[in-house]
Amino acid sequence: CDCNKMELRQNHRSDETLFEFYTSLIRGGSFFETPLSEILKYARAKFPRQPGYPQWSLTISNAQRRLINKKQGEATKPKDAVLIQATDGPLWLFKDLKLIGHLAGTQRGVINSGFYTVEALEADAVVVRCEMSQKTLRLPIDFVKKSMRNCFALTQYACQGLSLQGRVRIFVNHPRMDKRKLYVCSSRCTQASLLEIC
């Protein structure tokens, strides 16, 4: 970038309360020198866990992500859901389920980290709508097993760059959790009232 520096100063993603919290974690912020344990105690009180399932859970580990996806999928599936054994683990498919692409490059119109909503289930395929392009795609079951994942839960790494609508629950009890990861996860949310730190 020819040694140019660009500073983004206007918040377009979240409300002011949430913006003030996550910007307090970075250099120059009021929490930058505060130990992580104290920040997490404050955050758990300010953004408490709510009952029921959130739209999104953010984790550090893939093992926890898989476990949340499995449990929430089983708990929320309708009676007509269809179970497939995907590469990432058991996956209940049903209308209106949201999936995320997990692949290198682009295949069959699916991109990595793109969101897709199930519109119909066929004997050998799944019909999905791409949230970005609004195009309808007919994907073979074998492709879905290999290249699509449930996205009730995402890892901190995978959520970077996303704006997540609805409740966002962040699981912070992990040895690799730090202020930078907390900043990334909490800044995916759009409203302070929709953030949960647990």
PDB file of C-alpha atoms in Angstrom:
ATOM      1  CA  CYS A   1       0.000   0.000   0.000  1.00  0.00           C
ATOM      2  CA  ASP A   2       2.992   2.304  -0.630  1.00  0.00           C
ATOM      3  CA  CYS A   3       3.477   2.871   3.124  1.00  0.00           C
ATOM      4  CA  ASN A   4       0.147   4.689   3.396  1.00  0.00           C
ATOM      5  CA  LYS A   5      -1.717   4.526   6.688  1.00  0.00           C
ATOM      6  CA  MET A   6      -5.494   4.564   6.889  1.00  0.00           C
ATOM      7  CA  GLU A   7      -7.381   5.019  10.150  1.00  0.00           C
ATOM      8  CA  LEU A   8     -11.044   4.022  10.301  1.00  0.00           C
ATOM      9  CA  ARG A   9     -12.743   6.288  12.822  1.00  0.00           C
ATOM     10  CA  GLN A  10     -16.478   5.893  12.202  1.00  0.00           C
ATOM     11  CA  ASN A  11     -18.409   2.919  13.531  1.00  0.00           C
ATOM     12  CA  HIS A  12     -20.832   1.341  11.047  1.00  0.00           C
ATOM     13  CA  ARG A  13     -21.333  -2.109  12.596  1.00  0.00           C
ATOM     14  CA  SER A  14     -22.564  -1.843  16.180  1.00  0.00           C
ATOM     15  CA  ASP A  15     -24.269   0.447  18.651  1.00  0.00           C
ATOM     16  CA  GLU A  16     -22.195   2.906  20.680  1.00  0.00           C
ATOM     17  CA  THR A  17     -22.212   0.855  23.912  1.00  0.00           C
ATOM     18  CA  LEU A  18     -20.740  -2.180  22.212  1.00  0.00           C
ATOM     19  CA  PHE A  19     -18.317  -0.081  20.167  1.00  0.00           C
ATOM     20  CA  GLU A  20     -16.990   1.549  23.352  1.00  0.00           C
ATOM     21  CA  PHE A  21     -16.435  -1.878  24.921  1.00  0.00           C
ATOM     22  CA  TYR A  22     -14.427  -3.519  22.181  1.00  0.00           C
ATOM     23  CA  THR A  23     -12.405  -0.421  21.296  1.00  0.00           C
ATOM     24  CA  SER A  24     -11.420  -0.177  24.974  1.00  0.00           C
ATOM     25  CA  LEU A  25      -9.446  -3.417  24.450  1.00  0.00           C
ATOM     26  CA  ILE A  26      -6.999  -2.040  21.879  1.00  0.00           C
ATOM     27  CA  ARG A  27      -3.927   0.151  22.332  1.00  0.00           C
ATOM     28  CA  GLY A  28      -5.011   3.497  23.781  1.00  0.00           C
ATOM     29  CA  GLY A  29      -8.244   2.012  25.136  1.00  0.00           C
ATOM     30  CA  SER A  30      -9.212   2.093  28.808  1.00  0.00           C
ATOM     31  CA  PHE A  31      -8.891  -1.708  29.197  1.00  0.00           C
ATOM     32  CA  PHE A  32      -5.667  -2.151  27.213  1.00  0.00           C
ATOM     33  CA  GLU A  33      -3.477  -2.423  30.340  1.00  0.00           C
ATOM     34  CA  THR A  34      -6.081  -4.306  32.400  1.00  0.00           C
ATOM     35  CA  PRO A  35      -5.464  -8.027  33.030  1.00  0.00           C
ATOM     36  CA  LEU A  36      -7.661 -10.292  30.912  1.00  0.00           C
ATOM     37  CA  SER A  37      -9.208 -11.955  33.979  1.00  0.00           C
ATOM     38  CA  GLU A  38     -10.583  -8.595  35.170  1.00  0.00           C
ATOM     39  CA  ILE A  39     -11.863  -7.720  31.695  1.00  0.00           C
ATOM     40  CA  LEU A  40     -13.700 -11.052  31.453  1.00  0.00           C
ATOM     41  CA  LYS A  41     -15.272 -10.574  34.887  1.00  0.00           C
ATOM     42  CA  TYR A  42     -16.529  -7.145  33.790  1.00  0.00           C
ATOM     43  CA  ALA A  43     -17.699  -8.447  30.402  1.00  0.00           C
ATOM     44  CA  ARG A  44     -19.629 -11.389  31.864  1.00  0.00           C
ATOM     45  CA  ALA A  45     -21.526  -8.985  34.129  1.00  0.00           C
ATOM     46  CA  LYS A  46     -22.185  -6.415  31.386  1.00  0.00           C
ATOM     47  CA  PHE A  47     -23.083  -8.965  28.681  1.00  0.00           C
ATOM     48  CA  PRO A  48     -24.620 -11.908  30.573  1.00  0.00           C
ATOM     49  CA  ARG A  49     -25.633 -15.232  29.071  1.00  0.00           C
ATOM     50  CA  GLN A  50     -29.312 -15.338  28.149  1.00  0.00           C
ATOM     51  CA  PRO A  51     -31.587 -18.395  28.180  1.00  0.00           C
ATOM     52  CA  GLY A  52     -32.073 -20.507  25.074  1.00  0.00           C
ATOM     53  CA  TYR A  53     -29.892 -20.776  22.008  1.00  0.00           C
ATOM     54  CA  PRO A  54     -28.285 -17.751  20.328  1.00  0.00           C
ATOM     55  CA  GLN A  55     -28.104 -17.332  16.555  1.00  0.00           C
ATOM     56  CA  TRP A  56     -24.308 -17.544  16.764  1.00  0.00           C
ATOM     57  CA  SER A  57     -21.751 -19.010  19.145  1.00  0.00           C
ATOM     58  CA  LEU A  58     -18.079 -18.089  18.796  1.00  0.00           C
ATOM     59  CA  THR A  59     -15.356 -20.369  20.150  1.00  0.00           C
ATOM     60  CA  ILE A  60     -11.591 -20.707  20.081  1.00  0.00           C
ATOM     61  CA  SER A  61     -11.441 -24.482  19.557  1.00  0.00           C
ATOM     62  CA  ASN A  62     -12.820 -26.555  16.702  1.00  0.00           C
ATOM     63  CA  ALA A  63     -13.764 -29.304  19.167  1.00  0.00           C
ATOM     64  CA  GLN A  64     -16.078 -26.947  21.051  1.00  0.00           C
ATOM     65  CA  ARG A  65     -17.476 -25.602  17.770  1.00  0.00           C
ATOM     66  CA  ARG A  66     -18.345 -29.133  16.609  1.00  0.00           C
ATOM     67  CA  LEU A  67     -19.941 -29.991  19.962  1.00  0.00           C
ATOM     68  CA  ILE A  68     -22.140 -26.867  19.956  1.00  0.00           C
ATOM     69  CA  ASN A  69     -23.183 -27.482  16.347  1.00  0.00           C
ATOM     70  CA  LYS A  70     -24.078 -31.088  17.151  1.00  0.00           C
ATOM     71  CA  LYS A  71     -26.075 -30.245  20.303  1.00  0.00           C
ATOM     72  CA  GLN A  72     -27.909 -27.245  18.850  1.00  0.00           C
ATOM     73  CA  GLY A  73     -28.671 -29.106  15.622  1.00  0.00           C
ATOM     74  CA  GLU A  74     -30.201 -32.004  17.540  1.00  0.00           C
ATOM     75  CA  ALA A  75     -32.141 -29.697  19.878  1.00  0.00           C
ATOM     76  CA  THR A  76     -33.627 -27.419  17.226  1.00  0.00           C
ATOM     77  CA  LYS A  77     -34.256 -29.773  14.275  1.00  0.00           C
ATOM     78  CA  PRO A  78     -37.854 -30.230  13.095  1.00  0.00           C
ATOM     79  CA  LYS A  79     -39.425 -33.697  12.785  1.00  0.00           C
ATOM     80  CA  ASP A  80     -38.763 -33.887   9.045  1.00  0.00           C
ATOM     81  CA  ALA A  81     -35.013 -33.167   9.343  1.00  0.00           C
ATOM     82  CA  VAL A  82     -32.639 -35.487   7.488  1.00  0.00           C
ATOM     83  CA  LEU A  83     -29.397 -36.647   9.116  1.00  0.00           C
ATOM     84  CA  ILE A  84     -26.234 -36.965   7.026  1.00  0.00           C
ATOM     85  CA  GLN A  85     -22.728 -37.895   8.163  1.00  0.00           C
ATOM     86  CA  ALA A  86     -20.660 -34.945   6.977  1.00  0.00           C
ATOM     87  CA  THR A  87     -16.881 -34.612   7.122  1.00  0.00           C
ATOM     88  CA  ASP A  88     -17.274 -32.171  10.020  1.00  0.00           C
ATOM     89  CA  GLY A  89     -19.615 -34.481  11.960  1.00  0.00           C
ATOM     90  CA  PRO A  90     -23.333 -35.334  12.026  1.00  0.00           C
ATOM     91  CA  LEU A  91     -25.432 -32.720  10.217  1.00  0.00           C
ATOM     92  CA  TRP A  92     -29.213 -32.449  10.439  1.00  0.00           C
ATOM     93  CA  LEU A  93     -30.579 -30.854   7.261  1.00  0.00           C
ATOM     94  CA  PHE A  94     -33.914 -29.045   7.146  1.00  0.00           C
ATOM     95  CA  LYS A  95     -35.580 -26.093   5.448  1.00  0.00           C
ATOM     96  CA  ASP A  96     -34.268 -22.666   6.554  1.00  0.00           C
ATOM     97  CA  LEU A  97     -31.116 -24.146   8.118  1.00  0.00           C
ATOM     98  CA  LYS A  98     -28.107 -21.884   7.622  1.00  0.00           C
ATOM     99  CA  LEU A  99     -24.876 -23.493   6.377  1.00  0.00           C
ATOM    100  CA  ILE A 100     -21.413 -22.095   5.765  1.00  0.00           C
ATOM    101  CA  GLY A 101     -19.075 -22.992   2.931  1.00  0.00           C
ATOM    102  CA  HIS A 102     -15.819 -24.647   3.950  1.00  0.00           C
ATOM    103  CA  LEU A 103     -13.581 -25.232   0.937  1.00  0.00           C
ATOM    104  CA  ALA A 104     -10.588 -23.927  -0.948  1.00  0.00           C
ATOM    105  CA  GLY A 105     -11.544 -21.497  -3.716  1.00  0.00           C
ATOM    106  CA  THR A 106     -14.984 -21.632  -5.286  1.00  0.00           C
ATOM    107  CA  GLN A 107     -16.845 -24.753  -6.354  1.00  0.00           C
ATOM    108  CA  ARG A 108     -20.405 -25.151  -7.662  1.00  0.00           C
ATOM    109  CA  GLY A 109     -21.044 -21.488  -6.824  1.00  0.00           C
ATOM    110  CA  VAL A 110     -20.094 -21.987  -3.163  1.00  0.00           C
ATOM    111  CA  ILE A 111     -17.352 -19.847  -1.630  1.00  0.00           C
ATOM    112  CA  ASN A 112     -15.403 -20.382   1.571  1.00  0.00           C
ATOM    113  CA  SER A 113     -17.098 -18.727   4.587  1.00  0.00           C
ATOM    114  CA  GLY A 114     -20.168 -17.812   2.510  1.00  0.00           C
ATOM    115  CA  PHE A 115     -23.586 -18.342   4.111  1.00  0.00           C
ATOM    116  CA  TYR A 116     -26.273 -20.481   2.446  1.00  0.00           C
ATOM    117  CA  THR A 117     -29.853 -21.159   3.520  1.00  0.00           C
ATOM    118  CA  VAL A 118     -31.430 -24.537   2.810  1.00  0.00           C
ATOM    119  CA  GLU A 119     -34.541 -24.134   0.651  1.00  0.00           C
ATOM    120  CA  ALA A 120     -35.346 -27.760  -0.176  1.00  0.00           C
ATOM    121  CA  LEU A 121     -34.088 -31.312   0.278  1.00  0.00           C
ATOM    122  CA  GLU A 122     -34.055 -33.762  -2.596  1.00  0.00           C
ATOM    123  CA  ALA A 123     -33.126 -37.452  -2.712  1.00  0.00           C
ATOM    124  CA  ASP A 124     -29.580 -36.766  -3.894  1.00  0.00           C
ATOM    125  CA  ALA A 125     -29.179 -32.998  -3.510  1.00  0.00           C
ATOM    126  CA  VAL A 126     -29.733 -29.962  -1.308  1.00  0.00           C
ATOM    127  CA  VAL A 127     -31.142 -26.744  -2.764  1.00  0.00           C
ATOM    128  CA  VAL A 128     -29.674 -23.664  -1.090  1.00  0.00           C
ATOM    129  CA  ARG A 129     -29.864 -19.892  -1.529  1.00  0.00           C
ATOM    130  CA  CYS A 130     -26.645 -17.902  -1.335  1.00  0.00           C
ATOM    131  CA  GLU A 131     -27.105 -15.014   1.109  1.00  0.00           C
ATOM    132  CA  MET A 132     -24.689 -12.774  -0.777  1.00  0.00           C
ATOM    133  CA  SER A 133     -25.849 -13.253  -4.377  1.00  0.00           C
ATOM    134  CA  GLN A 134     -29.369 -14.533  -3.639  1.00  0.00           C
ATOM    135  CA  LYS A 135     -28.749 -17.209  -6.299  1.00  0.00           C
ATOM    136  CA  THR A 136     -30.255 -20.660  -5.866  1.00  0.00           C
ATOM    137  CA  LEU A 137     -27.840 -23.570  -6.078  1.00  0.00           C
ATOM    138  CA  ARG A 138     -28.533 -27.307  -6.334  1.00  0.00           C
ATOM    139  CA  LEU A 139     -25.720 -29.085  -4.518  1.00  0.00           C
ATOM    140  CA  PRO A 140     -25.116 -32.854  -4.573  1.00  0.00           C
ATOM    141  CA  ILE A 141     -25.307 -34.501  -1.143  1.00  0.00           C
ATOM    142  CA  ASP A 142     -21.675 -35.649  -1.384  1.00  0.00           C
ATOM    143  CA  PHE A 143     -20.572 -32.039  -1.974  1.00  0.00           C
ATOM    144  CA  VAL A 144     -22.585 -30.854   1.056  1.00  0.00           C
ATOM    145  CA  LYS A 145     -21.016 -33.577   3.212  1.00  0.00           C
ATOM    146  CA  LYS A 146     -17.519 -32.495   2.227  1.00  0.00           C
ATOM    147  CA  SER A 147     -17.727 -28.722   1.721  1.00  0.00           C
ATOM    148  CA  MET A 148     -20.543 -27.351   3.906  1.00  0.00           C
ATOM    149  CA  ARG A 149     -20.794 -26.986   7.667  1.00  0.00           C
ATOM    150  CA  ASN A 150     -23.364 -26.175  10.261  1.00  0.00           C
ATOM    151  CA  CYS A 151     -22.850 -22.640  11.547  1.00  0.00           C
ATOM    152  CA  PHE A 152     -24.632 -22.393  14.862  1.00  0.00           C
ATOM    153  CA  ALA A 153     -21.043 -22.081  16.094  1.00  0.00           C
ATOM    154  CA  LEU A 154     -17.974 -20.614  14.396  1.00  0.00           C
ATOM    155  CA  THR A 155     -14.386 -20.342  15.507  1.00  0.00           C
ATOM    156  CA  GLN A 156     -12.825 -16.979  16.276  1.00  0.00           C
ATOM    157  CA  TYR A 157     -10.608 -17.445  13.236  1.00  0.00           C
ATOM    158  CA  ALA A 158     -13.541 -18.098  10.872  1.00  0.00           C
ATOM    159  CA  CYS A 159     -15.703 -15.200  12.086  1.00  0.00           C
ATOM    160  CA  GLN A 160     -13.215 -12.451  11.192  1.00  0.00           C
ATOM    161  CA  GLY A 161     -14.675  -9.910   8.773  1.00  0.00           C
ATOM    162  CA  LEU A 162     -18.284 -10.946   9.400  1.00  0.00           C
ATOM    163  CA  SER A 163     -21.171  -8.913  10.778  1.00  0.00           C
ATOM    164  CA  LEU A 164     -23.448 -11.303  12.663  1.00  0.00           C
ATOM    165  CA  GLN A 165     -27.116 -10.381  13.002  1.00  0.00           C
ATOM    166  CA  GLY A 166     -28.896 -11.650  16.114  1.00  0.00           C
ATOM    167  CA  ARG A 167     -27.592 -12.919  19.443  1.00  0.00           C
ATOM    168  CA  VAL A 168     -23.866 -13.684  19.613  1.00  0.00           C
ATOM    169  CA  ARG A 169     -22.523 -15.853  22.439  1.00  0.00           C
ATOM    170  CA  ILE A 170     -18.750 -15.841  22.997  1.00  0.00           C
ATOM    171  CA  PHE A 171     -17.144 -18.720  24.887  1.00  0.00           C
ATOM    172  CA  VAL A 172     -14.086 -17.175  26.540  1.00  0.00           C
ATOM    173  CA  ASN A 173     -12.972 -20.006  28.854  1.00  0.00           C
ATOM    174  CA  HIS A 174     -10.013 -21.154  26.782  1.00  0.00           C
ATOM    175  CA  PRO A 175      -6.254 -20.838  27.456  1.00  0.00           C
ATOM    176  CA  ARG A 176      -5.678 -19.120  24.097  1.00  0.00           C
ATOM    177  CA  MET A 177      -8.291 -16.428  24.691  1.00  0.00           C
ATOM    178  CA  ASP A 178      -6.701 -12.980  24.758  1.00  0.00           C
ATOM    179  CA  LYS A 179      -7.756  -9.348  24.301  1.00  0.00           C
ATOM    180  CA  ARG A 180      -7.269  -9.444  20.537  1.00  0.00           C
ATOM    181  CA  LYS A 181      -9.543 -12.491  20.169  1.00  0.00           C
ATOM    182  CA  LEU A 182     -12.117 -10.930  22.489  1.00  0.00           C
ATOM    183  CA  TYR A 183     -12.007  -7.775  20.354  1.00  0.00           C
ATOM    184  CA  VAL A 184     -12.523  -9.748  17.131  1.00  0.00           C
ATOM    185  CA  CYS A 185     -15.406 -11.800  18.525  1.00  0.00           C
ATOM    186  CA  SER A 186     -17.276  -8.997  20.294  1.00  0.00           C
ATOM    187  CA  SER A 187     -16.976  -6.685  17.289  1.00  0.00           C
ATOM    188  CA  ARG A 188     -18.854  -9.195  15.108  1.00  0.00           C
ATOM    189  CA  CYS A 189     -22.047  -8.392  17.054  1.00  0.00           C
ATOM    190  CA  THR A 190     -24.295  -5.444  16.182  1.00  0.00           C
ATOM    191  CA  GLN A 191     -25.886  -4.504  19.531  1.00  0.00           C
ATOM    192  CA  ALA A 192     -24.771  -4.637  23.152  1.00  0.00           C
ATOM    193  CA  SER A 193     -28.094  -6.244  24.113  1.00  0.00           C
ATOM    194  CA  LEU A 194     -27.352  -9.128  21.722  1.00  0.00           C
ATOM    195  CA  LEU A 195     -23.883  -9.954  23.051  1.00  0.00           C
ATOM    196  CA  GLU A 196     -23.301 -12.730  25.596  1.00  0.00           C
ATOM    197  CA  ILE A 197     -19.937 -13.423  27.232  1.00  0.00           C
ATOM    198  CA  CYS A 198     -19.706 -16.777  29.003  1.00  0.00           C
TER     199      CYS A 198
END
